[in-house]
Coordinates of N, CA and C in Angstrom, one line a residue:
M9 N -25.4 5.4 -10.1 CA -24.8 4.2 -10.6 C -24.3 3.4 -9.5
S10 N -24.7 3.5 -8.2 CA -24.2 2.7 -7.1 C -25.2 1.6 -6.8
N11 N -24.7 0.5 -6.3 CA -25.7 -0.6 -6.1 C -26.0 -0.5 -4.7
S12 N -26.9 -1.4 -4.1 CA -27.5 -1.4 -2.8 C -26.4 -1.2 -1.7
S13 N -25.3 -1.6 -1.8 CA -24.2 -1.6 -0.8 C -23.6 -0.1 -0.9
G14 N -24.1 0.7 -1.6 CA -23.5 2.1 -1.7 C -22.2 2.2 -2.3
T15 N -21.7 1.1 -3.0 CA -20.4 1.2 -3.7 C -20.5 1.3 -5.2
D16 N -19.8 2.3 -5.8 CA -20.0 2.5 -7.2 C -19.2 1.4 -7.9
P17 N -19.9 0.9 -9.0 CA -19.4 -0.2 -9.8 C -18.0 0.1 -10.2
K18 N -17.7 1.3 -10.7 CA -16.4 1.6 -11.0 C -15.3 1.5 -10.0
T19 N -15.6 1.8 -8.8 CA -14.9 1.7 -7.6 C -14.5 0.1 -7.4
V20 N -15.6 -0.6 -7.5 CA -15.4 -2.1 -7.3 C -14.5 -2.7 -8.3
G21 N -14.7 -2.1 -9.6 CA -13.7 -2.6 -10.7 C -12.3 -2.2 -10.4
I22 N -12.1 -1.1 -9.9 CA -10.8 -0.7 -9.5 C -10.2 -1.4 -8.4
I23 N -10.8 -1.7 -7.3 CA -10.6 -2.4 -6.2 C -10.2 -3.9 -6.5
A24 N -10.7 -4.4 -7.6 CA -10.5 -5.8 -8.0 C -9.1 -6.0 -8.3
Y25 N -8.5 -5.0 -9.0 CA -7.1 -4.9 -9.4 C -6.0 -4.9 -8.4
I26 N -6.5 -4.6 -7.1 CA -5.5 -4.5 -6.1 C -5.2 -5.7 -5.2
T27 N -4.4 -6.5 -5.8 CA -4.1 -7.8 -5.2 C -5.1 -8.7 -5.1
L28 N -4.8 -9.9 -4.5 CA -5.8 -11.0 -4.3 C -6.8 -10.5 -3.4
I29 N -6.3 -9.8 -2.2 CA -7.3 -9.4 -1.3 C -8.3 -8.3 -1.8
G30 N -7.8 -7.4 -2.7 CA -8.6 -6.4 -3.4 C -9.7 -7.2 -4.1
W31 N -9.2 -8.3 -4.7 CA -10.1 -9.1 -5.7 C -11.3 -9.6 -4.9
I32 N -10.9 -10.2 -3.8 CA -11.9 -10.8 -2.7 C -12.8 -9.8 -2.3
I33 N -12.4 -8.7 -2.0 CA -13.1 -7.5 -1.4 C -14.2 -7.0 -2.6
A34 N -13.7 -6.9 -3.8 CA -14.5 -6.4 -4.9 C -15.5 -7.6 -5.1
L35 N -15.3 -8.9 -5.1 CA -16.2 -9.9 -5.2 C -17.3 -9.8 -4.2
V36 N -17.0 -9.5 -3.0 CA -17.9 -9.2 -2.0 C -19.0 -8.1 -2.2
L37 N -18.2 -7.1 -2.5 CA -18.9 -5.7 -2.9 C -19.8 -5.7 -3.9
N38 N -19.5 -6.5 -4.9 CA -20.4 -6.6 -6.2 C -21.6 -7.5 -6.0
N39 N -22.5 -7.0 -5.1 CA -23.8 -7.5 -4.9 C -24.9 -6.4 -4.4
P40 N -25.8 -6.2 -5.4 CA -26.2 -7.1 -6.5 C -25.1 -6.8 -7.6
K41 N -25.0 -7.8 -8.4 CA -23.9 -7.8 -9.5 C -24.1 -6.7 -10.4
S42 N -23.1 -6.1 -10.7 CA -22.8 -4.9 -11.8 C -22.2 -5.5 -12.9
D43 N -22.6 -5.3 -14.1 CA -22.0 -5.8 -15.2 C -20.6 -5.3 -15.3
F44 N -20.3 -4.0 -15.1 CA -19.1 -3.4 -15.2 C -18.0 -4.0 -14.1
A45 N -18.5 -4.1 -12.8 CA -17.6 -4.7 -11.8 C -17.3 -6.2 -12.1
S46 N -18.3 -6.8 -12.5 CA -18.2 -8.3 -12.9 C -17.1 -8.6 -14.0
F47 N -17.2 -7.6 -14.9 CA -16.2 -7.7 -16.1 C -14.9 -7.6 -15.5
H48 N -14.4 -6.6 -14.8 CA -13.2 -6.4 -14.2 C -12.7 -7.5 -13.2
I49 N -13.8 -7.9 -12.4 CA -13.5 -9.1 -11.4 C -13.0 -10.3 -12.2
R50 N -13.7 -10.6 -13.3 CA -13.4 -11.8 -14.1 C -11.8 -11.5 -14.7
Q51 N -11.6 -10.2 -15.2 CA -10.3 -10.0 -15.9 C -9.1 -10.3 -14.8
M52 N -9.4 -9.8 -13.6 CA -8.3 -9.8 -12.5 C -8.2 -11.3 -12.1
L53 N -9.3 -12.1 -12.0 CA -9.1 -13.5 -11.7 C -8.2 -14.2 -12.7
G54 N -8.5 -14.0 -14.0 CA -7.7 -14.6 -15.0 C -6.2 -14.2 -14.9
L55 N -5.9 -12.9 -14.6 CA -4.5 -12.4 -14.4 C -3.9 -13.1 -13.2
I56 N -4.7 -13.3 -12.1 CA -4.1 -14.0 -10.9 C -3.8 -15.4 -11.3
L57 N -4.6 -16.0 -12.0 CA -4.3 -17.5 -12.3 C -3.2 -17.6 -13.3
I58 N -3.1 -16.8 -14.3 CA -1.9 -16.9 -15.2 C -0.6 -16.5 -14.7
S59 N -0.8 -15.6 -13.7 CA 0.5 -15.1 -12.9 C 1.3 -16.3 -12.1
L60 N 0.5 -17.3 -11.9 CA 1.2 -18.5 -11.3 C 2.2 -19.2 -12.2
V61 N 2.1 -18.9 -13.6 CA 3.1 -19.3 -14.5 C 4.5 -18.7 -14.2
G62 N 4.5 -17.5 -13.5 CA 5.6 -16.9 -13.2 C 6.6 -17.7 -12.2
I63 N 6.2 -18.6 -11.7 CA 7.0 -19.4 -10.6 C 8.0 -20.4 -11.5
I64 N 7.7 -20.6 -12.7 CA 8.6 -21.4 -13.6 C 10.0 -20.8 -13.8
P65 N 11.0 -21.7 -13.5 CA 12.2 -21.1 -13.6 C 12.8 -20.6 -15.0
F66 N 13.4 -19.6 -15.1 CA 14.0 -19.1 -16.4 C 12.9 -18.4 -17.2
I67 N 11.8 -19.0 -17.6 CA 10.8 -18.2 -18.5 C 9.9 -17.4 -17.6
G68 N 9.7 -17.7 -16.3 CA 8.7 -17.3 -15.4 C 8.9 -15.7 -15.3
W69 N 10.0 -15.0 -15.1 CA 10.3 -13.7 -14.9 C 9.8 -12.9 -16.2
I70 N 10.1 -13.4 -17.3 CA 9.7 -12.8 -18.6 C 8.1 -12.8 -18.6
F71 N 7.5 -13.9 -18.2 CA 6.1 -13.9 -18.2 C 5.5 -13.1 -17.2
S72 N 6.1 -13.1 -16.0 CA 5.7 -12.1 -15.0 C 5.6 -10.6 -15.4
L73 N 6.5 -10.2 -16.3 CA 6.6 -8.8 -16.8 C 5.5 -8.7 -17.8
F74 N 5.1 -9.7 -18.5 CA 3.9 -9.7 -19.5 C 2.7 -9.6 -18.7
V75 N 2.5 -10.3 -17.6 CA 1.4 -10.3 -16.9 C 1.2 -8.8 -16.1
L76 N 2.4 -8.2 -15.7 CA 2.4 -6.9 -15.2 C 1.7 -5.9 -16.0
V77 N 2.2 -6.0 -17.4 CA 1.7 -5.1 -18.3 C 0.3 -5.3 -18.5
L78 N -0.3 -6.5 -18.6 CA -1.7 -6.8 -18.9 C -2.4 -6.3 -17.5
W79 N -2.0 -6.3 -16.3 CA -2.5 -5.8 -15.2 C -2.6 -4.3 -15.2
I80 N -1.6 -3.7 -15.8 CA -1.7 -2.2 -15.9 C -2.7 -1.8 -16.9
L81 N -2.7 -2.6 -18.0 CA -3.8 -2.2 -19.1 C -5.2 -2.4 -18.4
G82 N -5.3 -3.4 -17.6 CA -6.7 -3.7 -17.1 C -7.1 -2.7 -16.1
F83 N -6.2 -2.3 -15.3 CA -6.3 -1.2 -14.3 C -6.7 0.1 -14.9
I84 N -6.0 0.5 -15.9 CA -6.2 1.7 -16.7 C -7.7 1.7 -17.2
S85 N -8.1 0.5 -17.7 CA -9.4 0.3 -18.4 C -10.4 0.6 -17.2
A86 N -10.1 0.0 -16.1 CA -11.2 0.2 -15.0 C -11.3 1.7 -14.3
V87 N -10.1 2.3 -14.4 CA -10.1 3.6 -13.9 C -10.8 4.6 -14.9
Q88 N -10.6 4.3 -16.2 CA -11.3 5.1 -17.2 C -12.8 4.8 -17.4
G89 N -13.4 3.7 -16.7 CA -14.6 3.3 -16.8 C -15.0 2.6 -18.1
E90 N -13.9 2.0 -18.6 CA -14.2 1.2 -19.9 C -14.2 -0.4 -19.6
K91 N -14.9 -1.1 -20.4 CA -14.9 -2.6 -20.3 C -14.0 -3.1 -21.5
K92 N -12.8 -2.9 -21.3 CA -11.9 -3.3 -22.4 C -11.1 -4.5 -22.0
P93 N -11.2 -5.6 -22.6 CA -10.4 -6.9 -22.2 C -9.1 -6.8 -22.3
V94 N -8.3 -7.4 -21.4 CA -6.8 -7.4 -21.5 C -6.4 -8.1 -22.8
P95 N -5.2 -7.6 -23.5 CA -5.0 -8.3 -24.7 C -4.6 -9.8 -24.5
V96 N -4.7 -10.6 -25.5 CA -4.4 -12.0 -25.6 C -5.5 -12.8 -25.0
F97 N -5.6 -12.7 -23.6 CA -6.5 -13.6 -22.8 C -7.8 -13.0 -22.3
G98 N -8.0 -11.7 -22.4 CA -9.2 -11.1 -21.9 C -10.5 -11.6 -22.3
E99 N -10.7 -12.0 -23.6 CA -12.0 -12.6 -24.0 C -12.1 -14.1 -23.4
M100 N -11.1 -14.8 -23.2 CA -11.0 -16.1 -22.7 C -11.5 -16.0 -21.2
F101 N -11.1 -15.1 -20.7 CA -11.5 -14.9 -19.1 C -12.8 -14.6 -19.0
Q102 N -13.4 -13.8 -20.0 CA -14.9 -13.6 -19.9 C -15.8 -14.9 -20.1
K103 N -15.2 -15.7 -20.9 CA -16.0 -16.9 -21.2 C -15.8 -17.9 -20.0
W104 N -14.6 -18.0 -19.6 CA -14.2 -19.0 -18.6 C -14.9 -18.7 -17.2
F105 N -14.9 -17.5 -17.0 CA -15.4 -17.0 -15.5 C -16.8 -16.3 -15.6
S106 N -17.6 -16.7 -16.6 CA -18.9 -16.0 -17.0 C -19.8 -16.0 -15.7
S107 N -19.7 -17.0 -14.8 CA -20.5 -17.1 -13.6 C -20.2 -16.2 -12.5
L108 N -19.1 -15.5 -12.6 CA -18.8 -14.4 -11.6 C -19.5 -13.2 -11.9

């Protein structure tokens, strides 16, 4: 189940959840594209983008906690080898970032 770079798609999916740098590394390692790794790369990109709402005063910290919970759920899904979208936004992330 490894691609030509020798990296297991599950490992690439897990790496995608390790900050923005991990996401970039996962994007580079996902060549040729793995359906599983691409799924988790799209999920994390969405989480990175919506986490920017966390900079809004007063409601930002509440939203940041919500994003943290979504990140944990996505990470657990990758570790378990499942393609389970994060609640609320996951399906939208798959549509919006389908080119990844």
